[in-house]
Tab-separated table of C-alpha atoms in Angstrom:
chain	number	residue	atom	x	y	z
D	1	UNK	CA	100.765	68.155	130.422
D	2	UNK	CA	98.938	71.228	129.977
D	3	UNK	CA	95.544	71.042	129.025
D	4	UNK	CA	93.474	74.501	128.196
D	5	UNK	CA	90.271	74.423	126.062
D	6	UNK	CA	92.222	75.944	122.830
D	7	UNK	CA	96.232	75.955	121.605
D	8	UNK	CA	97.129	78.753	119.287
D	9	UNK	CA	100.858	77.796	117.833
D	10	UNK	CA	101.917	81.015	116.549
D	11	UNK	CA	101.664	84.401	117.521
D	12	UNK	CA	101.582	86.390	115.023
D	13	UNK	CA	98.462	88.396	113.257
D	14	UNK	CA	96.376	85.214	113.653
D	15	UNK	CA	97.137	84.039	116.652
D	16	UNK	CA	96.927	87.145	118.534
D	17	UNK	CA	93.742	88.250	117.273
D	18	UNK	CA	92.136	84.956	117.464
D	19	UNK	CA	93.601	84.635	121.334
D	20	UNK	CA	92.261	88.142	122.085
D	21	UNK	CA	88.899	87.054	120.225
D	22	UNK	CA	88.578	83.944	122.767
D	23	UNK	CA	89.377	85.579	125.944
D	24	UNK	CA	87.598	88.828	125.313
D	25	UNK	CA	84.863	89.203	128.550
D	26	UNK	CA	81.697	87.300	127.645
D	27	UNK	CA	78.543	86.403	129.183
D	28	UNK	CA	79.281	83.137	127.837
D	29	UNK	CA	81.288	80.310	129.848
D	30	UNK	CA	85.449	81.411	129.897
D	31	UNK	CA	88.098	79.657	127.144
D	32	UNK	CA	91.075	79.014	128.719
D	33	UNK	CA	93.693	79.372	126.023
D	34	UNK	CA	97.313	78.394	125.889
D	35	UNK	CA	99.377	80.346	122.990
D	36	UNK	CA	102.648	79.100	121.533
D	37	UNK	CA	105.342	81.348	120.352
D	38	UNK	CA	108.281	80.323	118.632
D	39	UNK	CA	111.232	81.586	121.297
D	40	UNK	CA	113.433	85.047	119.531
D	41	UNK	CA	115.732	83.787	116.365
D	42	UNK	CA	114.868	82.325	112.733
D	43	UNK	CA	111.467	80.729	113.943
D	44	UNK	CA	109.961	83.985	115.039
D	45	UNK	CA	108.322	86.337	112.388
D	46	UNK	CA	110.401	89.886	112.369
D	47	UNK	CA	108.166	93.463	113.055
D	48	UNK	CA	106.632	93.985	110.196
D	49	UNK	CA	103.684	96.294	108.723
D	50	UNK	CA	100.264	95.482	108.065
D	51	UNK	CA	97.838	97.665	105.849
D	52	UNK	CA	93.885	97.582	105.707
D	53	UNK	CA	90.903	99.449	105.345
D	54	UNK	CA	87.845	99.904	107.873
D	55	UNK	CA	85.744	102.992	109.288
D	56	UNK	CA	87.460	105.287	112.130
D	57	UNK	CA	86.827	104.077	115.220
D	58	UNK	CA	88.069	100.741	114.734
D	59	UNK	CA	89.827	98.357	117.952
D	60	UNK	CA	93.325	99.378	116.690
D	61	UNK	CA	92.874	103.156	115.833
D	62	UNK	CA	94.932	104.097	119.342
D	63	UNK	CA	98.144	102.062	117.587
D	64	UNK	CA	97.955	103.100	114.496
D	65	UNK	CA	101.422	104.397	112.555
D	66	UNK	CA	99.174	106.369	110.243
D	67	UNK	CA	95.619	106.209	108.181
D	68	UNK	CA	94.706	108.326	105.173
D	69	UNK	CA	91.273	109.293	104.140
D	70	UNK	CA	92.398	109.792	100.356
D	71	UNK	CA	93.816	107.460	97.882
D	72	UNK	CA	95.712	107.938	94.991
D	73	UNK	CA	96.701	105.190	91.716
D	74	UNK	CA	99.047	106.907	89.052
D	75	UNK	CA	98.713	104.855	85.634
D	76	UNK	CA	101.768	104.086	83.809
D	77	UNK	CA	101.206	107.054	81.753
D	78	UNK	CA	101.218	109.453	84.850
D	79	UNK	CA	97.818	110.091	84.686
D	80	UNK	CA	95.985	110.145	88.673
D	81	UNK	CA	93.104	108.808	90.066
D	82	UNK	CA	92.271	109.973	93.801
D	83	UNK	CA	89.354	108.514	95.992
D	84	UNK	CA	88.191	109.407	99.020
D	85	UNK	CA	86.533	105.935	99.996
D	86	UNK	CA	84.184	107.444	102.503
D	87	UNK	CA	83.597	105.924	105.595
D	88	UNK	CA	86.701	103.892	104.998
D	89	UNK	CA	89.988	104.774	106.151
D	90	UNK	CA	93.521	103.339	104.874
D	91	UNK	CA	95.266	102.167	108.130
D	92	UNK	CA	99.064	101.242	108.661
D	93	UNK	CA	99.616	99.207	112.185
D	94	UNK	CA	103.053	98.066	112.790
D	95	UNK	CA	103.440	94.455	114.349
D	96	UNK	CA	105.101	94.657	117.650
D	97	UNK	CA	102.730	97.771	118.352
D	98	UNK	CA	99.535	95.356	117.556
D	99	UNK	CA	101.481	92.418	119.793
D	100	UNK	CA	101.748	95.403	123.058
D	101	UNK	CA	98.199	96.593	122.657
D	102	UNK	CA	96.816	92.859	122.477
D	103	UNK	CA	99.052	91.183	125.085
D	104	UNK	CA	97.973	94.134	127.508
D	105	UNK	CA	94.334	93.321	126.528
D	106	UNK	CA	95.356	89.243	127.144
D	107	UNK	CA	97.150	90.373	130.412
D	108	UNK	CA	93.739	90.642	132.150
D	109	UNK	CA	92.194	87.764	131.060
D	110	UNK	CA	92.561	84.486	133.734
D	111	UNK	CA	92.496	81.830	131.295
D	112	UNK	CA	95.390	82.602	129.061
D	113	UNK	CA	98.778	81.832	129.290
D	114	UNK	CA	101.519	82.459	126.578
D	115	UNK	CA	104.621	80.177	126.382
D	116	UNK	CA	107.659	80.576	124.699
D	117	UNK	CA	108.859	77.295	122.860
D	118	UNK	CA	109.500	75.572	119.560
D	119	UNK	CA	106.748	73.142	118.428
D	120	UNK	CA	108.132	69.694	117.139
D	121	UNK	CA	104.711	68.216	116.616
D	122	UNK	CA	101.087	69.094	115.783
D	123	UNK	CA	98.515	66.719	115.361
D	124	UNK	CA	94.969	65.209	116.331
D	125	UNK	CA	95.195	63.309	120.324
D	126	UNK	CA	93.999	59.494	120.209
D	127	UNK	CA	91.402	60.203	122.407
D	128	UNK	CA	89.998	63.242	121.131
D	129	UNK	CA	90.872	66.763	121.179
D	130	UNK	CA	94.278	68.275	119.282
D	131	UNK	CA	97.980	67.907	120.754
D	132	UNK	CA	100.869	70.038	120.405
D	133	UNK	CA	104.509	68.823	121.528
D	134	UNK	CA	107.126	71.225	121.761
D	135	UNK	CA	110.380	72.014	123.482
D	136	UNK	CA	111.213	74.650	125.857
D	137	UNK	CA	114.642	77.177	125.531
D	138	UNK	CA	116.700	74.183	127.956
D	139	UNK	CA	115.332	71.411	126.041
D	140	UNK	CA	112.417	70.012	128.062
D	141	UNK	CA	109.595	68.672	126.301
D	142	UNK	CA	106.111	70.258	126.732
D	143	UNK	CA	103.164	68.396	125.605
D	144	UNK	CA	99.535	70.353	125.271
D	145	UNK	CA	96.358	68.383	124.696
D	146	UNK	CA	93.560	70.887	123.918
D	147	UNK	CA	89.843	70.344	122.123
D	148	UNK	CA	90.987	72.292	119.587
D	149	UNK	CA	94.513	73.436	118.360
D	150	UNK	CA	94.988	76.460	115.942
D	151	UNK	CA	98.102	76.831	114.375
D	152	UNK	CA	98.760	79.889	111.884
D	153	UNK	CA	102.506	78.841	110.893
D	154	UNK	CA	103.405	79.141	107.106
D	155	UNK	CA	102.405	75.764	105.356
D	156	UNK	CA	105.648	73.989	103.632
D	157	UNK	CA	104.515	73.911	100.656
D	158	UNK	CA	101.822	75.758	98.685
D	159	UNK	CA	98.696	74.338	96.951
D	160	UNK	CA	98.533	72.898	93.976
D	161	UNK	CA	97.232	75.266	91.861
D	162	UNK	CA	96.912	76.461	87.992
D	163	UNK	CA	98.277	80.038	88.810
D	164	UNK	CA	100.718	81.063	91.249
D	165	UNK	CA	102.410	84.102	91.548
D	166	UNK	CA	104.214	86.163	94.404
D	167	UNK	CA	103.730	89.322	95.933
D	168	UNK	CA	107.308	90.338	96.920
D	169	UNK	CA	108.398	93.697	97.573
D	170	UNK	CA	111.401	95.807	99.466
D	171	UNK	CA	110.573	99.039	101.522
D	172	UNK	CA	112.674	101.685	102.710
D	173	UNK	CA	111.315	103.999	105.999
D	174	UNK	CA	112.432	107.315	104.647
D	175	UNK	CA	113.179	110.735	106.028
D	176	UNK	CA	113.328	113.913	103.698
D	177	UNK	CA	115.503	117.005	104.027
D	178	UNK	CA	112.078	119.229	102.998
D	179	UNK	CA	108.543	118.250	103.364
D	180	UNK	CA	107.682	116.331	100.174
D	181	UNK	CA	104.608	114.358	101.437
D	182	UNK	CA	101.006	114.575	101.671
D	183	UNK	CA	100.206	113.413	105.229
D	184	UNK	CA	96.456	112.536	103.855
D	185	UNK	CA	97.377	110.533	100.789
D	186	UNK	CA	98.229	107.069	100.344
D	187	UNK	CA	99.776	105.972	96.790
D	188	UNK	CA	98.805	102.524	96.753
D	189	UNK	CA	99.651	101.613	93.361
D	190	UNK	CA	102.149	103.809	91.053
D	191	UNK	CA	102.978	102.256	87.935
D	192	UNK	CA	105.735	104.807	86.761
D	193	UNK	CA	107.808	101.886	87.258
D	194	UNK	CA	109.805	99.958	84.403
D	195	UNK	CA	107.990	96.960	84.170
D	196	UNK	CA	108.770	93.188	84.293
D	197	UNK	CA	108.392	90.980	81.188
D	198	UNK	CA	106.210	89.133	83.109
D	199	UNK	CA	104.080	90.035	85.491
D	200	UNK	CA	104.058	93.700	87.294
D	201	UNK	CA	105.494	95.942	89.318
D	202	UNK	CA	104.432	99.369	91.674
D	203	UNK	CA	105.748	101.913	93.739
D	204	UNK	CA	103.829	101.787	97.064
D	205	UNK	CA	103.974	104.896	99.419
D	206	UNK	CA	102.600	105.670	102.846
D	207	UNK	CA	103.426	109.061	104.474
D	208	UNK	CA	103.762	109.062	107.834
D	209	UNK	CA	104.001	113.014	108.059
D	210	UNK	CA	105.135	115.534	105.657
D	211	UNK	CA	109.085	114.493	106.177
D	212	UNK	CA	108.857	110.700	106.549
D	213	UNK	CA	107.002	107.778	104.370
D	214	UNK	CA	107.534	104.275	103.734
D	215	UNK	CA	108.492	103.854	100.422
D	216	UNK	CA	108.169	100.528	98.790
D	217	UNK	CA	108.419	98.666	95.869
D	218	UNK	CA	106.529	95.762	94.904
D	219	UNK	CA	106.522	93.042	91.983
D	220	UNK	CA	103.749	90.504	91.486
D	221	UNK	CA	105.785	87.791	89.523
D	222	UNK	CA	107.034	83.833	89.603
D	223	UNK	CA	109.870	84.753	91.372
D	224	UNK	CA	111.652	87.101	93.393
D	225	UNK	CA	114.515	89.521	92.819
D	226	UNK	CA	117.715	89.340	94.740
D	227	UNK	CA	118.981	92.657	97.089
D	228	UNK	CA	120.754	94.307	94.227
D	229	UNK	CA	117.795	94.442	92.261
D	230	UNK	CA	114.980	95.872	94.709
D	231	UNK	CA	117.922	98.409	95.002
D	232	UNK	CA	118.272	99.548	91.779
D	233	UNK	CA	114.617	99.813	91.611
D	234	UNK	CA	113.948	101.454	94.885
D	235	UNK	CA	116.744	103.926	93.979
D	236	UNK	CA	115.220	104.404	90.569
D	237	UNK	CA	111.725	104.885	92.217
D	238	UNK	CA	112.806	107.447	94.945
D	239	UNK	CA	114.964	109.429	92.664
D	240	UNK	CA	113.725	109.453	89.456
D	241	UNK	CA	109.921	108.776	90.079
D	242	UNK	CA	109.551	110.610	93.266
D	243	UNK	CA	112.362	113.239	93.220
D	244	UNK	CA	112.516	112.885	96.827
D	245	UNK	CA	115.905	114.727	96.746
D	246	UNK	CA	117.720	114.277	100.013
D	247	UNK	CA	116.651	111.721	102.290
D	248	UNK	CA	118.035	109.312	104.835
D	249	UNK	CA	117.084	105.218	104.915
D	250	UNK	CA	116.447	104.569	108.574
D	251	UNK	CA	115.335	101.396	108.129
D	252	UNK	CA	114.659	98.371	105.773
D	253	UNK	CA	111.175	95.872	105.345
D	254	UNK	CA	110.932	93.139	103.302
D	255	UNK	CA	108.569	90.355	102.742
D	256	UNK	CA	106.926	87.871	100.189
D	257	UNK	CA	103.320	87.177	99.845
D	258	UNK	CA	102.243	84.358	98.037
D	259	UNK	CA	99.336	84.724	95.653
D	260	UNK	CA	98.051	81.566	94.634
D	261	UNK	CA	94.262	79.911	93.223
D	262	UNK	CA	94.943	76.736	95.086
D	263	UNK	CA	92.987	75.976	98.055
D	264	UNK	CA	94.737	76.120	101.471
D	265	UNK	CA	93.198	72.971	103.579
D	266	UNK	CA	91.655	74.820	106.572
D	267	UNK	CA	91.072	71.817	108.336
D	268	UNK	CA	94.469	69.616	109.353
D	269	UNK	CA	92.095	67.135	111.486
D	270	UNK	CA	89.578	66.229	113.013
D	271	UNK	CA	90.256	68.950	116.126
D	272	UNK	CA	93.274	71.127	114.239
D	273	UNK	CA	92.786	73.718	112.125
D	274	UNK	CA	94.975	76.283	109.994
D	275	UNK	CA	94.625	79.726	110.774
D	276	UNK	CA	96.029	83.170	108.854
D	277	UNK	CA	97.417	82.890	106.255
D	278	UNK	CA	98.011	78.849	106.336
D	279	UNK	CA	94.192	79.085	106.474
D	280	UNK	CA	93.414	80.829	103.570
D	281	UNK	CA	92.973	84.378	104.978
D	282	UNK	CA	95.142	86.048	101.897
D	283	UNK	CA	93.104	87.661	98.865
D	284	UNK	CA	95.103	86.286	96.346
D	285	UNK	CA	94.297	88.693	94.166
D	286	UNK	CA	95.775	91.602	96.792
D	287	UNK	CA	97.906	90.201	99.361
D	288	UNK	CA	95.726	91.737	102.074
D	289	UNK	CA	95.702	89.524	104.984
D	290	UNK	CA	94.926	91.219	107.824
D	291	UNK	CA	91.071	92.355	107.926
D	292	UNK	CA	90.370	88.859	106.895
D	293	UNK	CA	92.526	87.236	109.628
D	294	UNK	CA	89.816	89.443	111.836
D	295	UNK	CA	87.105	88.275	110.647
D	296	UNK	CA	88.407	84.759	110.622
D	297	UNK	CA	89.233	85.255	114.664
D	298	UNK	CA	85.109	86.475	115.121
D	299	UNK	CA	83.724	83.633	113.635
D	300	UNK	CA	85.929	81.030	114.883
D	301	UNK	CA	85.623	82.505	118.679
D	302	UNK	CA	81.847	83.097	118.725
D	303	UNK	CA	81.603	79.136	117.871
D	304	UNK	CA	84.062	78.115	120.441
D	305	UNK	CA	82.814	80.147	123.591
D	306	UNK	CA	79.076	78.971	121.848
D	307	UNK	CA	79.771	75.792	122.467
D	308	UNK	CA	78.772	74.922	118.710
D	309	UNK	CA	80.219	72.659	116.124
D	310	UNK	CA	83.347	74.351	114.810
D	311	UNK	CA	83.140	75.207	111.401
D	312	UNK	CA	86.427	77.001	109.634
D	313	UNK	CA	85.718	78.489	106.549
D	314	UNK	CA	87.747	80.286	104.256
D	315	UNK	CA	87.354	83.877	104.809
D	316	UNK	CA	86.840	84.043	100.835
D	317	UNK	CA	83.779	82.281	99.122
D	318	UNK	CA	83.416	80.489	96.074
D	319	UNK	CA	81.989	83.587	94.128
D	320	UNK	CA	85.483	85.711	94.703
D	321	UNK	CA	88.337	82.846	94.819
D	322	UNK	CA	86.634	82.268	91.193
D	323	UNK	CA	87.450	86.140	90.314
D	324	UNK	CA	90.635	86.240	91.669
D	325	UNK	CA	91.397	82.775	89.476
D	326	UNK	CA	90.430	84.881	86.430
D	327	UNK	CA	92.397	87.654	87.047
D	328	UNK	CA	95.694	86.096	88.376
D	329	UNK	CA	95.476	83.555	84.703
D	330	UNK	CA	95.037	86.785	82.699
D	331	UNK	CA	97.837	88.698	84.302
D	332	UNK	CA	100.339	85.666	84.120
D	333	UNK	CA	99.333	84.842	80.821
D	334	UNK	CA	99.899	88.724	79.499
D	335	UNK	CA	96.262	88.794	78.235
D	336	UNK	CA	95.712	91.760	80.451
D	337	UNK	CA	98.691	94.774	81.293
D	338	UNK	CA	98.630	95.359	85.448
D	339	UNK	CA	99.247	98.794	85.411
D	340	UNK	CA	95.969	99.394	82.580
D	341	UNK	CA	93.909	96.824	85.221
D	342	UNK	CA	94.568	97.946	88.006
D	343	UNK	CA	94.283	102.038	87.911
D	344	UNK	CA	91.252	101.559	85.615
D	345	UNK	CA	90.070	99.697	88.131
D	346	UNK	CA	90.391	102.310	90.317
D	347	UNK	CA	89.108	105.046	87.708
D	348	UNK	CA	86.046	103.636	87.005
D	349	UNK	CA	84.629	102.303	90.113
D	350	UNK	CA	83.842	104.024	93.526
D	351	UNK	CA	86.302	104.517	95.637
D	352	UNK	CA	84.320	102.402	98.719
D	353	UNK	CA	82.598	100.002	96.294
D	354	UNK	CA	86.439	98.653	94.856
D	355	UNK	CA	87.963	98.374	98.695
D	356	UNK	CA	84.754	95.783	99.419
D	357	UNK	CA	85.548	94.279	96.311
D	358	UNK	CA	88.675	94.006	96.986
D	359	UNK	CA	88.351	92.886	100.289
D	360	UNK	CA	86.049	90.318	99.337
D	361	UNK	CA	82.888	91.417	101.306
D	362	UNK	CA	80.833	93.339	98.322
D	363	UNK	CA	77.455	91.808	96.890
D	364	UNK	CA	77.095	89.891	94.317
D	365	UNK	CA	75.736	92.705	91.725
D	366	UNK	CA	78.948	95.023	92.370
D	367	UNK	CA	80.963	91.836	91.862
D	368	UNK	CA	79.250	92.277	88.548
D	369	UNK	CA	79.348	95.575	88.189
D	370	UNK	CA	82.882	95.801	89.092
D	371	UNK	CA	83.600	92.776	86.832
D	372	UNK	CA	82.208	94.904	83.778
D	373	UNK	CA	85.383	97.460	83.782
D	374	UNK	CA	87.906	94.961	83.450
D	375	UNK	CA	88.928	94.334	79.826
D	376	UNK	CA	86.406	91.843	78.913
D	377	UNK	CA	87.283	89.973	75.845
D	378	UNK	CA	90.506	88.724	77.731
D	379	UNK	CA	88.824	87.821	81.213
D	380	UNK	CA	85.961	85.608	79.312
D	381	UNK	CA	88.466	83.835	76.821
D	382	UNK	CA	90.605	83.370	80.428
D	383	UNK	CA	87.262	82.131	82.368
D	384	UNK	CA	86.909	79.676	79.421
D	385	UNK	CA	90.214	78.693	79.648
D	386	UNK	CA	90.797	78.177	83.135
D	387	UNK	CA	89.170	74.632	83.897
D	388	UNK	CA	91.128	72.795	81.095
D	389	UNK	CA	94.100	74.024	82.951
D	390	UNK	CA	95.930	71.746	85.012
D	391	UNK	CA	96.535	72.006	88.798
D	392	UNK	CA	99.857	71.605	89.577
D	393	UNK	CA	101.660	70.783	92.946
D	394	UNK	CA	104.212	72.834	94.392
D	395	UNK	CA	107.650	71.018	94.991
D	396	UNK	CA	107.557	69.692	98.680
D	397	UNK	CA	110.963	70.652	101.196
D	398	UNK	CA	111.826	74.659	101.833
D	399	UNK	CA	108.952	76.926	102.475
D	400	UNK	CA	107.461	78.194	99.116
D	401	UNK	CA	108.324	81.651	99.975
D	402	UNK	CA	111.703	83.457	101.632
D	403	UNK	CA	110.787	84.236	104.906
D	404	UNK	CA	110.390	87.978	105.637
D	405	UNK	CA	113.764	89.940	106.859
D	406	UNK	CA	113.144	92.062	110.087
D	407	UNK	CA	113.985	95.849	109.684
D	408	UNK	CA	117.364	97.003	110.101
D	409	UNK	CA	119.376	100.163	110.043
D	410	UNK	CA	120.750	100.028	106.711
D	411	UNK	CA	124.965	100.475	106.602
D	412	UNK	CA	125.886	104.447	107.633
D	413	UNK	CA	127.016	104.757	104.134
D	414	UNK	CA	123.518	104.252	102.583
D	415	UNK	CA	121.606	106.141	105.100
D	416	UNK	CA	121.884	109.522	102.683
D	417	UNK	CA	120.593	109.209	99.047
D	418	UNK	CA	121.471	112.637	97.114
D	419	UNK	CA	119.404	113.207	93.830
């Protein structure tokens, strides 16, 4: 039986950043850590891209697919709003180059260890402390007793909740005949898109150099489309939207996000805790995960290697999950159109002032402030609303979302879209 200080299961986002967070050098005494990762098939997350905002200079900048110091939201009447959120930079990091740079980092450090195996069984030990059974590639059983266990694997069922929607969306890594992109522009939202009956829809697209972008499109809805459909619209999006002309697929991402009011338990015991986004660490009015999941990973390490009471909060208080109730009851319920929301949003507020908002770290007065461009009438008969609404529990059995597909080369006779 293996017995470190701390078991991450998981090693993804979360439990890479909070295993890099523990064993970083200290004055402090050393965490030994043990870290769990599901062995290569159905069980392991595929690559996969992850999107925030932060100063230059940040701990990831050297592994970094792109950033942009501009961004631009295009209403649904083509009308464009472009901020330069000074000092914040939008950054694109691709997974497996996040899991080289951190396991080199983790390489160094004497008290980690990383195994590769399939966790049966996580739960609080009888004597104290957090356990973790699993089972190794042959079979054998492994059994991990730490004083604290960490796991950051999708819950099996969501919340219960009043509102849930999901962020789901199909991109397509692109490569143009002629240079069609602006290398320091990010379209984060463009709502030239037809739009759903319920719900909304974007185009999403991050240049990567003048000739190449990821090009994506994204619905926040109830449910998700099947292959034909993000097709259709991702053809309809590159051709007609974008005029892209020309251009070669060389590879496919998918995922689903879900965006949900109801609270994700944090704490699964007296010495477990959830992590990522099992932990609460997705705005569920964005999808963003990732600067949170940082975050997170601080404030859970600094009480560890303290020695302190551990105390895992939601990365969100009470003050935005309230907000992001508001707004994800007025979109579902039609009182409000996404595309008007969303790039008026974007219109009236400063550039840096939204991305705080938005990343649920601004003040309470530019909550305010910010609160005063939505559509009002709509938000307060919605806030008014909302606690007569019942919370309702998600079905129990398959996960509540489709688990991401990994990128693939898309068939040869795909890989060249004409206009």
């Amino acid at each position: 039986m293996l017995q470190p200080d701390v078991v991450i299961v998981g090693a993804g986002a979360a439990g890479l950043t909070l295993a890099h967070q523990l064993c970083a050098p200290t004055d402090g005494a050393p965490v030994s850590v043990v870290l769990v990762d599901a062995p290569a098939g159905p069980l392991r997350p595929p690559p996969r891209t992850w999107c925030f905002w932060e100063a230059a200079g940040g701990a990831y900048d050297d592994v970094l697919s792109a950033s942009w110091e501009r961004l631009r939201v295009t209403g649904p009447d083509g009308a464009e709003t472009v901020t330069c959120p000074d000092p914040f930079r939008y950054k694109m990091l691709r997974s497996d180059a996040f899991e080289q740079l951190v396991q080199r980092r983790l390489s160094h450090a004497a008290g980690f260890r990383r195994l590769e195996a399939t966790v049966t069984a996580v739960g609080d030990a009888p004597g104290g402390g957090g356990r973790v059974v699993a089972r190794d590639a042959r079979g054998a059983r492994i059994l991990l007793h730490g004083r604290y266990v960490f796991d950051s694997r999708p819950p099996t069922r969501l919340p219960a909740a009043r509102t849930t929607l999901l962020q789901h969306f199909t991109g397509w890594f692109v490569e143009t005949d002629g240079p069609v992109f602006d290398p320091a522009t990010a379209d984060l939202m463009d709502f030239r898109t037809p739009q759903p009956p319920q719900g909304l829809s974007f185009g999403y697209v991050l240049p990567m150099g003048p000739r190449s972008a990821l090009v994506e499109y994204t619905q926040f809805s109830r449910a998700v489309l099947d292959a034909p459909g993000y097709e259709r619209a991702l053809r309809h999006y590159t051709r007609d939207v974008l005029g892209l002309g020309a251009h070669r697929v060389t590879a496919v991402e998918r995922g689903v996000i879900p965006m949900t009011d109801g609270r994700f338990p944090v704490r699964f015991g007296r010495s477990v805790f959830r992590i990522g986004t099992a932990g609460g660490a997705t705005r569920p009015s964005t999808g963003y995960t990732f600067a949170a999941v940082q975050r997170q990973s601080r404030t859970i390490a600094a009480q560890v290697r303290g020695g302190s009471r551990l105390r895992v909060a939601s990365p969100y208080g009470a003050w935005p999950r309230a907000m992001d109730a508001v707004m994800l009851r007025a979109l579902d319920s039609g009182r409000v159109d996404g595309g008007e929301f969303f790039s008026g949003l974007f219109r009236t507020v400063p550039g840096e002032r939204l991305l705080r908002f938005l990343d649920g770290t601004s003040r309470g007065y530019e909550d305010v402030l910010v609160g005063l461009r939505t559509p009002v009438a709509p938000m307060l008969r919605t806030v008014v609303e909302l606690p007569f609404r019942p919370k309702r529990q998600a079905p129990a059995g398959a996960p509540p979302w489709p688990t991401p597909s990994a990128p693939a080369r898309t068939p040869p006779d795909q890989e060249t879209s004409d206009p």
